[in-house]
Amino acid sequence: MRFRHRDGSLVHLAYCTNVHAAESLDGVTDQLDRYAARVRDRLDVPVLGVGLWLARDAARELAARPDLTARLRDHLRRRGLETVTLNAFPYEGFHRPSVKHAVYTPDWSDPRRLAYTVDCARVLAGLLPDDVTEGSVSTLPLGWRTDWTPQRHATARRQLTLLAAELAELRRETGRTVRVGLEPEPGCAVETTAQAARLLAKLPAELGVCLDTCHLAVQFEEPAAALARLHDAHLDVVKAQISRALHVPDPGAPGRAEHLAGYAEPRFLHQTRMCAADGTVHGADDLADALHGPLPRTGPWRVHFHTPLHADPEPPLRATGDVLEATLRVLLGGPRAHVRHLETETYTWEVLPAAARPRDRDDLVAGIAAELDWTRDALLRLGLAEDTAPTRPGPVTGPGTARPEVTVP
């Protein structure tokens, strides 16, 4: 979906396909038919943005075969889909039964992370629509904090310099600009915008920050102050991920642990933070640790669990929609657009408590569409206008409508 900001900027809205389990190239194209094209039909929009997650093997295959990238681009176009951003945070295995800390490996001290990110950037340059010259790729914020040493940090900075050189060369080769945003996340070497301003300062212009509004809320960061910090450090927001965290106003209340138990699931890490009266933030690395450990219950908790944008959790639990909307106001509510790529990223549909979980494929399509519809309304309230394309493809009514064309001969 495309929007026009009052300053004339074209703002792209997509949903992130890391919600789907496919990791092979055939699986990626199949999910476009099974889900993305049906979401587009449900929203009745000319073009729907998809923020592709390409696991390592699919990214490597596409980067080595520009002809396959061209066929994937055509597959997107003929279904009324477009890609201007990739999520290159998970490397592989994002839907294994237990992911937890594995999502942070390989980190930016490992050459595999550099190779994978360069592959993703090259693929994205080949997927951009004809009238778009800039793409974005999000990546992890260096690595997990407990493994992060000065030596690893120095190696990571060298690798990020090499990445910037590859991106500059890609721009010279293709005329397309691809920028990479490091995504601050609770528990990582860079978990706040203050740490980003300190640890990522003086990065080459090809690099910046991917701002996830769930992560911002979990760390109890105030959006205007966070954006000012990044601006002062000359760190651009190259991409924003639209998401809400779980908010627990009174974690010490009787029965609260039972309310939270359905969110303490085994697949993903759900970092939990508590803000004390003096503003000090205390943390546990996972919700299960918080429920059974010493995390204080004297102040509100926030949990890194991406909750659907359009549907609040069952009371007395809440979601951080106020932080999300405040962040959008700072980024896009003023006279200048401070970000042009937006991506809804609720990858947790399958691990929601049973009553909120999609029952089938149709439910998931409806949920993704409802999140995008909510975001569209939020952008329109900020004064953006929908930018409609002149043509649209025919409807795609189901997963069996067409066979994916992107197949290795």
Coordinates of C-alpha atoms in Angstrom, one line a residue:
M1 CA 0.0 0.0 0.0
R2 CA 1.2 3.4 -0.9
F3 CA 0.6 6.8 0.7
R4 CA 1.7 10.3 0.0
H5 CA 3.0 12.5 2.8
R6 CA 2.3 16.2 2.8
D7 CA 6.0 16.8 1.9
G8 CA 5.5 14.8 -1.3
S9 CA 7.3 11.7 0.0
L10 CA 6.0 8.3 -1.1
V11 CA 5.4 6.2 2.0
H12 CA 5.2 2.4 1.6
L13 CA 3.2 0.1 4.0
A14 CA 3.8 -3.7 3.9
Y15 CA 3.2 -6.7 6.1
C16 CA 6.2 -8.8 7.0
T17 CA 6.1 -12.4 5.7
N18 CA 8.1 -13.8 8.6
V19 CA 4.6 -14.7 10.0
H20 CA 4.7 -17.6 7.4
A21 CA 6.9 -20.6 7.9
A22 CA 8.2 -21.0 4.3
E23 CA 12.0 -20.9 3.9
S24 CA 12.5 -22.4 0.4
L25 CA 12.1 -20.4 -2.7
D26 CA 9.1 -22.4 -3.8
G27 CA 7.6 -21.9 -0.4
V28 CA 8.1 -18.1 -0.6
T29 CA 6.2 -17.9 -3.9
D30 CA 3.5 -20.2 -2.6
Q31 CA 2.8 -18.1 0.4
L32 CA 2.3 -15.1 -1.9
D33 CA -0.6 -16.9 -3.4
R34 CA -1.9 -18.5 -0.2
Y35 CA -1.8 -15.3 1.9
A36 CA -0.5 -12.1 0.4
A37 CA -2.6 -11.9 -2.7
R38 CA -5.7 -12.8 -0.7
V39 CA -4.9 -10.1 1.8
R40 CA -4.7 -7.6 -1.1
D41 CA -8.1 -8.8 -2.4
R42 CA -9.7 -8.5 1.0
L43 CA -8.4 -4.9 1.4
D44 CA -9.4 -4.1 -2.2
V45 CA -6.2 -2.1 -2.9
P46 CA -4.4 -1.9 -6.2
V47 CA -1.0 -2.8 -4.8
L48 CA -0.1 -4.5 -1.5
G49 CA 3.4 -4.2 0.0
V50 CA 5.0 -7.4 1.3
G51 CA 8.1 -7.1 3.5
L52 CA 9.7 -10.4 2.5
W53 CA 11.6 -12.6 4.9
L54 CA 14.0 -14.7 2.9
A55 CA 15.9 -17.3 4.9
R56 CA 19.5 -17.9 4.2
D57 CA 19.2 -20.5 1.4
A58 CA 16.5 -18.7 -0.5
A59 CA 18.4 -15.4 -0.3
R60 CA 21.6 -17.1 -1.5
E61 CA 19.8 -18.9 -4.4
L62 CA 18.2 -15.6 -5.6
A63 CA 21.4 -13.6 -5.3
A64 CA 23.2 -16.2 -7.4
R65 CA 20.5 -16.3 -10.0
P66 CA 19.3 -12.8 -11.2
D67 CA 16.9 -14.6 -13.6
L68 CA 15.1 -16.1 -10.6
T69 CA 14.9 -12.7 -8.9
A70 CA 13.4 -11.3 -12.0
R71 CA 10.8 -14.1 -12.1
L72 CA 9.9 -13.5 -8.5
R73 CA 9.5 -9.8 -9.2
D74 CA 7.1 -10.7 -12.0
H75 CA 5.3 -13.1 -9.8
L76 CA 4.8 -10.2 -7.3
R77 CA 3.7 -7.7 -9.9
R78 CA 1.1 -10.0 -11.5
R79 CA -0.5 -10.5 -8.2
G80 CA -0.7 -6.8 -7.3
L81 CA 2.2 -7.1 -4.8
E82 CA 5.4 -5.2 -4.4
T83 CA 8.5 -5.4 -2.2
V84 CA 10.6 -2.4 -1.1
T85 CA 11.9 -3.9 2.1
L86 CA 13.3 -7.2 3.4
N87 CA 13.5 -8.5 7.0
A88 CA 17.0 -10.0 7.3
F89 CA 16.9 -10.3 11.1
P90 CA 16.1 -14.1 11.3
Y91 CA 18.8 -16.1 9.5
E92 CA 16.9 -19.4 9.3
G93 CA 14.6 -21.7 11.3
F94 CA 12.3 -18.9 12.5
H95 CA 9.4 -21.3 12.9
R96 CA 11.2 -24.1 14.6
P97 CA 9.4 -25.4 17.8
S98 CA 11.9 -23.4 19.9
V99 CA 13.7 -20.4 18.5
K100 CA 14.5 -18.2 21.5
H101 CA 18.1 -17.0 21.5
A102 CA 18.9 -18.7 18.2
V103 CA 17.3 -15.8 16.3
Y104 CA 20.4 -13.7 17.2
T105 CA 22.9 -16.0 15.5
P106 CA 24.9 -15.7 13.5
D107 CA 25.6 -12.2 14.9
W108 CA 27.5 -9.3 13.3
S109 CA 30.9 -10.6 14.4
D110 CA 30.3 -13.7 12.1
P111 CA 31.1 -13.4 8.4
R112 CA 28.0 -15.4 7.6
R113 CA 25.8 -12.5 8.7
L114 CA 27.6 -10.2 6.3
A115 CA 27.3 -12.6 3.4
Y116 CA 23.6 -13.1 4.1
T117 CA 22.8 -9.4 4.4
V118 CA 24.7 -8.6 1.1
D119 CA 22.7 -11.4 -0.6
C120 CA 19.4 -9.9 0.7
A121 CA 20.5 -6.4 -0.5
R122 CA 21.3 -7.7 -4.0
V123 CA 18.0 -9.5 -4.2
L124 CA 16.1 -6.5 -3.1
A125 CA 17.7 -4.3 -5.7
G126 CA 16.3 -6.7 -8.3
L127 CA 12.8 -6.8 -6.8
L128 CA 12.2 -3.1 -6.5
P129 CA 9.3 -1.8 -8.7
D130 CA 10.2 0.2 -11.8
D131 CA 9.3 3.5 -10.1
V132 CA 11.1 2.9 -6.8
T133 CA 14.8 3.5 -6.4
E134 CA 15.3 2.9 -2.7
G135 CA 14.9 -0.2 -0.6
S136 CA 15.5 -1.1 3.0
V137 CA 16.7 -4.2 4.8
S138 CA 16.4 -4.7 8.6
T139 CA 18.9 -6.6 10.6
L140 CA 19.7 -7.5 14.2
P141 CA 21.4 -5.0 16.5
L142 CA 24.9 -6.5 16.5
G143 CA 24.1 -9.5 18.7
W144 CA 22.9 -10.8 22.0
R145 CA 24.4 -8.7 24.9
T146 CA 25.7 -11.6 27.1
D147 CA 28.0 -12.8 24.3
W148 CA 29.1 -9.4 23.2
T149 CA 32.7 -8.5 23.9
P150 CA 34.9 -5.6 22.8
Q151 CA 36.6 -7.9 20.3
R152 CA 33.2 -8.9 18.8
H153 CA 32.2 -5.3 18.7
A154 CA 35.3 -4.3 16.8
T155 CA 34.8 -7.1 14.3
A156 CA 31.2 -6.2 13.8
R157 CA 32.1 -2.6 13.1
R158 CA 34.6 -3.7 10.5
Q159 CA 31.9 -6.0 8.9
L160 CA 29.4 -3.1 8.8
T161 CA 32.0 -1.0 7.0
L162 CA 32.4 -3.8 4.5
L163 CA 28.6 -3.9 4.2
A164 CA 28.4 -0.2 3.5
A165 CA 31.0 -0.6 0.7
E166 CA 29.0 -3.4 -0.8
L167 CA 25.8 -1.3 -0.7
A168 CA 27.7 1.6 -2.3
E169 CA 28.9 -0.7 -5.1
L170 CA 25.4 -2.0 -5.6
R171 CA 24.1 1.5 -6.1
R172 CA 26.8 2.1 -8.7
E173 CA 25.9 -1.1 -10.5
T174 CA 22.1 -0.9 -10.5
G175 CA 21.2 2.7 -9.8
R176 CA 19.2 1.4 -6.8
T177 CA 19.9 2.5 -3.2
V178 CA 19.5 -0.2 -0.5
R179 CA 20.0 0.9 3.1
V180 CA 20.3 -1.4 6.1
G181 CA 18.7 -0.6 9.4
L182 CA 19.9 -2.1 12.7
E183 CA 17.0 -2.9 14.9
P184 CA 17.4 -2.1 18.6
E185 CA 15.8 -4.9 20.7
P186 CA 15.6 -5.6 24.4
G187 CA 18.4 -7.9 25.6
C188 CA 20.7 -7.2 22.7
A189 CA 24.0 -5.3 22.5
V190 CA 21.9 -2.4 21.3
E191 CA 18.5 -2.5 23.0
T192 CA 17.6 1.2 23.2
T193 CA 17.9 4.3 21.1
A194 CA 20.3 5.7 23.6
Q195 CA 22.6 2.7 23.1
A196 CA 22.1 3.1 19.3
A197 CA 23.2 6.7 19.5
R198 CA 26.3 5.7 21.4
L199 CA 27.3 2.4 19.8
L200 CA 26.2 3.0 16.2
A201 CA 27.3 6.6 15.8
K202 CA 29.4 7.5 12.8
L203 CA 28.2 4.5 10.7
P204 CA 28.4 5.1 7.0
A205 CA 25.4 6.8 5.4
E206 CA 24.2 3.4 3.9
L207 CA 23.3 2.3 7.4
G208 CA 20.8 3.5 9.9
V209 CA 18.2 2.2 12.3
C210 CA 15.1 0.1 12.0
L211 CA 12.7 1.2 14.7
D212 CA 10.3 -1.4 16.1
T213 CA 7.5 0.2 18.1
C214 CA 7.1 -2.9 20.2
H215 CA 10.7 -2.8 21.3
L216 CA 10.5 0.9 21.9
A217 CA 7.6 0.4 24.2
V218 CA 9.1 -2.6 26.1
Q219 CA 12.1 -0.4 27.1
F220 CA 9.7 2.3 28.2
E221 CA 11.2 4.8 25.8
E222 CA 9.3 8.0 25.0
P223 CA 8.9 8.3 21.2
A224 CA 9.8 12.0 20.7
A225 CA 12.9 11.7 22.9
A226 CA 13.9 8.5 21.2
L227 CA 13.7 10.0 17.7
A228 CA 15.5 13.2 18.8
R229 CA 18.4 11.0 20.1
L230 CA 18.7 9.2 16.8
H231 CA 18.6 12.5 14.9
D232 CA 21.3 14.0 17.1
A233 CA 23.5 10.9 16.4
H234 CA 22.9 11.3 12.6
L235 CA 21.1 7.9 12.5
D236 CA 18.3 7.8 10.0
V237 CA 15.2 5.7 10.6
V238 CA 15.4 3.7 7.3
K239 CA 12.4 1.5 8.3
A240 CA 9.8 1.3 11.1
Q241 CA 8.1 -1.9 12.2
I242 CA 4.6 -1.3 13.3
S243 CA 3.9 -3.5 16.4
R244 CA 2.4 -3.4 19.9
A245 CA 3.8 -4.9 23.1
L246 CA 1.9 -6.6 25.9
H247 CA 1.3 -4.1 28.8
V248 CA 0.6 -5.4 32.3
P249 CA -0.4 -2.4 34.5
D250 CA -0.4 -4.3 37.8
P251 CA 1.7 -7.4 37.6
G252 CA 1.5 -8.0 41.4
A253 CA -2.3 -8.2 41.4
P254 CA -3.9 -11.6 42.4
G255 CA -4.3 -13.9 39.5
R256 CA -2.1 -11.8 37.2
A257 CA 0.3 -14.7 36.6
E258 CA -2.5 -16.8 35.4
H259 CA -3.5 -14.1 32.9
L260 CA 0.0 -14.0 31.6
A261 CA 0.6 -17.7 31.5
G262 CA -0.9 -18.1 28.0
Y263 CA 1.8 -15.7 26.6
A264 CA 4.8 -17.6 28.1
E265 CA 5.1 -20.0 25.2
P266 CA 8.2 -22.0 24.1
R267 CA 9.0 -20.8 20.6
F268 CA 10.0 -17.1 20.8
L269 CA 11.8 -15.0 23.4
H270 CA 9.5 -12.6 25.3
Q271 CA 11.8 -10.2 27.0
T272 CA 10.0 -8.5 30.0
R273 CA 10.7 -5.1 31.5
M274 CA 9.4 -3.3 34.6
C275 CA 9.6 0.5 35.1
A276 CA 10.1 1.7 38.6
A277 CA 8.7 4.9 40.0
D278 CA 12.1 6.6 39.6
G279 CA 12.2 5.6 35.9
T280 CA 14.7 2.8 36.3
V281 CA 14.0 -0.1 34.0
H282 CA 14.5 -3.7 35.3
G283 CA 14.4 -6.7 33.1
A284 CA 14.1 -10.5 32.6
D285 CA 15.2 -12.2 29.4
D286 CA 11.9 -14.1 29.0
L287 CA 8.4 -13.9 30.4
A288 CA 8.7 -17.3 32.0
D289 CA 11.8 -16.0 33.9
A290 CA 9.8 -12.9 35.0
L291 CA 6.9 -15.0 36.3
H292 CA 9.1 -17.3 38.3
G293 CA 12.0 -14.9 39.1
P294 CA 12.8 -11.8 41.1
L295 CA 11.6 -9.1 38.6
P296 CA 9.8 -6.5 40.8
R297 CA 6.0 -6.3 40.5
T298 CA 5.7 -2.8 42.0
G299 CA 5.5 -1.1 38.6
P300 CA 4.0 -2.0 35.2
W301 CA 5.5 -4.7 33.1
R302 CA 5.8 -4.7 29.3
V303 CA 6.4 -7.9 27.4
H304 CA 8.1 -8.4 24.0
F305 CA 5.1 -10.2 22.5
H306 CA 3.8 -8.7 19.3
T307 CA 0.1 -8.4 19.8
P308 CA -2.4 -7.8 16.9
L309 CA -2.7 -4.1 16.1
H310 CA -6.5 -4.1 15.8
A311 CA -7.4 -6.4 18.7
D312 CA -6.7 -5.7 22.4
P313 CA -5.7 -8.6 24.6
E314 CA -8.2 -9.9 27.1
P315 CA -8.5 -7.5 30.1
P316 CA -6.9 -6.8 32.5
L317 CA -4.0 -7.1 30.1
R318 CA -3.4 -4.2 27.6
A319 CA -1.3 -3.4 24.6
T320 CA 1.0 -0.4 23.9
G321 CA -1.1 1.2 21.2
D322 CA -0.4 4.6 22.7
V323 CA 3.3 4.2 22.1
L324 CA 2.7 3.0 18.6
E325 CA 0.4 6.0 17.7
A326 CA 2.8 8.5 19.4
T327 CA 5.7 7.1 17.3
L328 CA 3.7 7.4 14.1
R329 CA 2.9 11.0 15.0
V330 CA 6.6 11.8 15.5
L331 CA 7.7 10.0 12.3
L332 CA 4.9 11.1 10.0
G333 CA 2.6 13.6 11.6
G334 CA 4.8 16.7 11.0
P335 CA 5.7 18.7 8.0
R336 CA 8.4 16.2 6.9
A337 CA 8.4 12.4 6.7
H338 CA 11.1 10.8 8.9
V339 CA 10.6 7.3 7.5
R340 CA 9.3 6.0 4.1
H341 CA 9.1 2.3 4.8
L342 CA 6.6 0.9 7.2
E343 CA 6.0 -2.8 8.0
T344 CA 3.5 -4.5 10.3
E345 CA 5.2 -7.3 12.0
T346 CA 2.9 -9.5 14.1
Y347 CA 4.8 -12.8 13.6
T348 CA 3.2 -14.3 16.8
W349 CA -0.2 -15.2 15.5
E350 CA 0.4 -19.0 15.9
V351 CA 1.6 -18.6 19.5
L352 CA -1.2 -16.3 20.8
P353 CA -3.3 -17.7 23.6
A354 CA -5.7 -20.2 22.2
A355 CA -8.8 -17.9 22.2
A356 CA -7.0 -15.3 20.1
R357 CA -5.2 -17.6 17.8
P358 CA -6.3 -17.9 14.1
R359 CA -8.2 -21.1 13.6
D360 CA -7.3 -21.6 9.9
R361 CA -5.7 -19.9 6.9
D362 CA -8.8 -17.7 6.3
D363 CA -8.6 -16.4 9.9
L364 CA -4.9 -15.5 9.4
V365 CA -5.6 -13.7 6.1
A366 CA -8.4 -11.8 7.8
G367 CA -6.2 -10.8 10.8
I368 CA -3.3 -9.6 8.6
A369 CA -5.8 -7.5 6.5
A370 CA -7.3 -6.1 9.7
E371 CA -3.9 -5.0 10.9
L372 CA -3.1 -3.3 7.7
D373 CA -6.6 -1.6 7.6
W374 CA -6.0 -0.3 11.2
T375 CA -2.6 1.1 10.1
R376 CA -4.1 2.6 7.0
D377 CA -6.6 4.5 9.1
A378 CA -3.9 5.7 11.5
L379 CA -1.9 7.1 8.5
L380 CA -5.0 8.8 7.1
R381 CA -5.7 10.4 10.5
L382 CA -2.1 11.8 10.3
G383 CA -2.9 13.5 7.0
L384 CA -1.3 11.1 4.6
A385 CA -3.3 10.3 1.4
E386 CA -3.6 6.9 -0.3
D387 CA -1.6 6.8 -3.5
T388 CA -3.5 4.6 -5.9
A389 CA -1.9 2.8 -8.8
P390 CA -3.5 3.1 -12.3
T391 CA -4.0 -0.6 -12.8
R392 CA -4.6 -3.7 -10.8
P393 CA -4.3 -7.4 -11.6
G394 CA -7.2 -9.8 -11.6
P395 CA -8.3 -11.3 -8.2
V396 CA -6.6 -14.3 -6.7
T397 CA -9.2 -16.4 -5.0
G398 CA -7.2 -19.1 -3.4
P399 CA -4.0 -21.0 -3.1
G400 CA -4.7 -23.2 -6.1
T401 CA -5.3 -20.4 -8.5
A402 CA -1.8 -20.5 -10.1
R403 CA 1.4 -22.4 -9.8
P404 CA 4.4 -20.4 -8.6
E405 CA 6.6 -19.5 -11.5
V406 CA 9.9 -19.1 -9.6
T407 CA 11.2 -22.6 -9.8
V408 CA 14.8 -23.7 -10.3
P409 CA 15.0 -25.5 -13.7

